[in-house]
């Protein structure tokens, strides 16, 4: 029987959460909610990259996690929210 290490268990948990966020992205119709879910999804991707980078001592993955967090979790959602406020207070994606 194979026992998971702590990094493997963390990566598996984050991956499951990432899948749930992706399912929420598929069902969401509100632009503001889509932007928030995109940021959460990017956060989970950054966390997986960080966990693997720390475990394997791969500094390029740690740098990728930091850049993903900065760009996709902080900067890009702020820009998208500012642009969406200019469009309308509530925009729904057509089905």
Coordinates of C-alpha atoms in Angstrom, one line a residue:
X1 CA 0.0 0.0 0.0
X2 CA 1.3 3.4 -1.0
X3 CA 1.1 6.2 1.5
X4 CA 1.0 9.8 0.3
X5 CA 3.6 12.2 1.4
X6 CA 2.5 15.6 2.7
X7 CA 3.3 17.4 -0.6
X8 CA 1.5 14.8 -2.6
X9 CA -1.6 15.1 -0.3
X10 CA -1.5 18.9 -0.5
X11 CA -1.2 18.8 -4.3
X12 CA -4.1 16.3 -4.5
X13 CA -6.3 18.4 -2.4
X14 CA -5.5 21.6 -4.3
X15 CA -6.2 19.7 -7.6
X16 CA -9.6 18.6 -6.3
X17 CA -10.4 22.2 -5.4
X18 CA -9.2 23.4 -8.8
X19 CA -11.6 20.9 -10.4
X20 CA -14.5 22.3 -8.4
X21 CA -13.6 25.9 -9.4
X22 CA -13.5 24.8 -13.0
X23 CA -17.0 23.3 -12.7
X24 CA -18.2 26.6 -11.1
X25 CA -16.7 28.5 -14.1
X26 CA -18.7 26.4 -16.5
X27 CA -22.0 27.2 -14.7
X28 CA -21.4 30.9 -14.0
X29 CA -23.1 33.5 -16.1
X30 CA -22.2 36.7 -14.2
X31 CA -19.1 38.5 -15.3
X32 CA -18.0 39.5 -11.8
X33 CA -18.3 36.0 -10.6
X34 CA -16.3 34.7 -13.6
X35 CA -13.5 37.2 -12.8
X36 CA -13.4 36.0 -9.1
X37 CA -13.4 32.3 -10.1
X38 CA -10.6 33.0 -12.6
X39 CA -8.5 34.6 -9.7
X40 CA -9.3 31.6 -7.4
X41 CA -8.4 29.1 -10.2
X42 CA -5.1 31.0 -10.8
X43 CA -4.4 30.9 -7.1
X44 CA -4.7 27.2 -7.0
X45 CA -2.4 26.8 -10.0
X46 CA 0.1 29.0 -8.3
X47 CA -0.1 26.9 -5.1
X48 CA 0.4 23.7 -7.1
X49 CA 3.4 25.2 -8.8
X50 CA 4.8 26.4 -5.5
X51 CA 4.3 23.1 -3.8
X52 CA 6.0 21.1 -6.6
X53 CA 8.8 23.7 -6.8
X54 CA 9.5 23.6 -3.1
X55 CA 9.3 19.8 -3.0
X56 CA 11.6 19.3 -6.0
X57 CA 13.8 22.3 -5.2
X58 CA 13.0 23.7 -8.6
X59 CA 13.4 27.5 -8.4
X60 CA 11.9 28.1 -11.8
X61 CA 8.6 26.7 -10.6
X62 CA 8.7 28.8 -7.5
X63 CA 9.3 31.9 -9.7
X64 CA 6.5 30.8 -11.9
X65 CA 4.2 30.5 -8.9
X66 CA 5.1 34.0 -7.8
X67 CA 4.6 35.5 -11.3
X68 CA 1.3 33.6 -11.6
X69 CA 0.1 34.9 -8.3
X70 CA 1.1 38.5 -9.0
X71 CA -0.2 38.6 -12.6
X72 CA -3.2 36.3 -12.6
X73 CA -4.4 36.6 -9.0
X74 CA -3.8 40.3 -8.3
X75 CA -3.2 42.4 -11.4
X76 CA -5.3 40.9 -14.1
X77 CA -8.5 40.6 -12.0
X78 CA -8.1 44.2 -10.9
X79 CA -7.9 45.3 -14.6
X80 CA -10.8 43.1 -15.6
X81 CA -13.0 44.4 -12.8
X82 CA -12.2 48.0 -13.7
X83 CA -13.1 47.3 -17.3
X84 CA -16.3 45.5 -16.4
X85 CA -17.4 48.5 -14.3
X86 CA -17.0 50.6 -17.4
X87 CA -19.2 48.2 -19.3
X88 CA -22.1 47.8 -16.9
X89 CA -22.8 47.1 -13.2
X90 CA -24.1 43.6 -14.2
X91 CA -23.3 41.8 -17.4
X92 CA -24.5 38.3 -18.0
X93 CA -22.9 36.0 -20.6
X94 CA -25.5 34.8 -23.1
X95 CA -26.2 31.1 -23.2

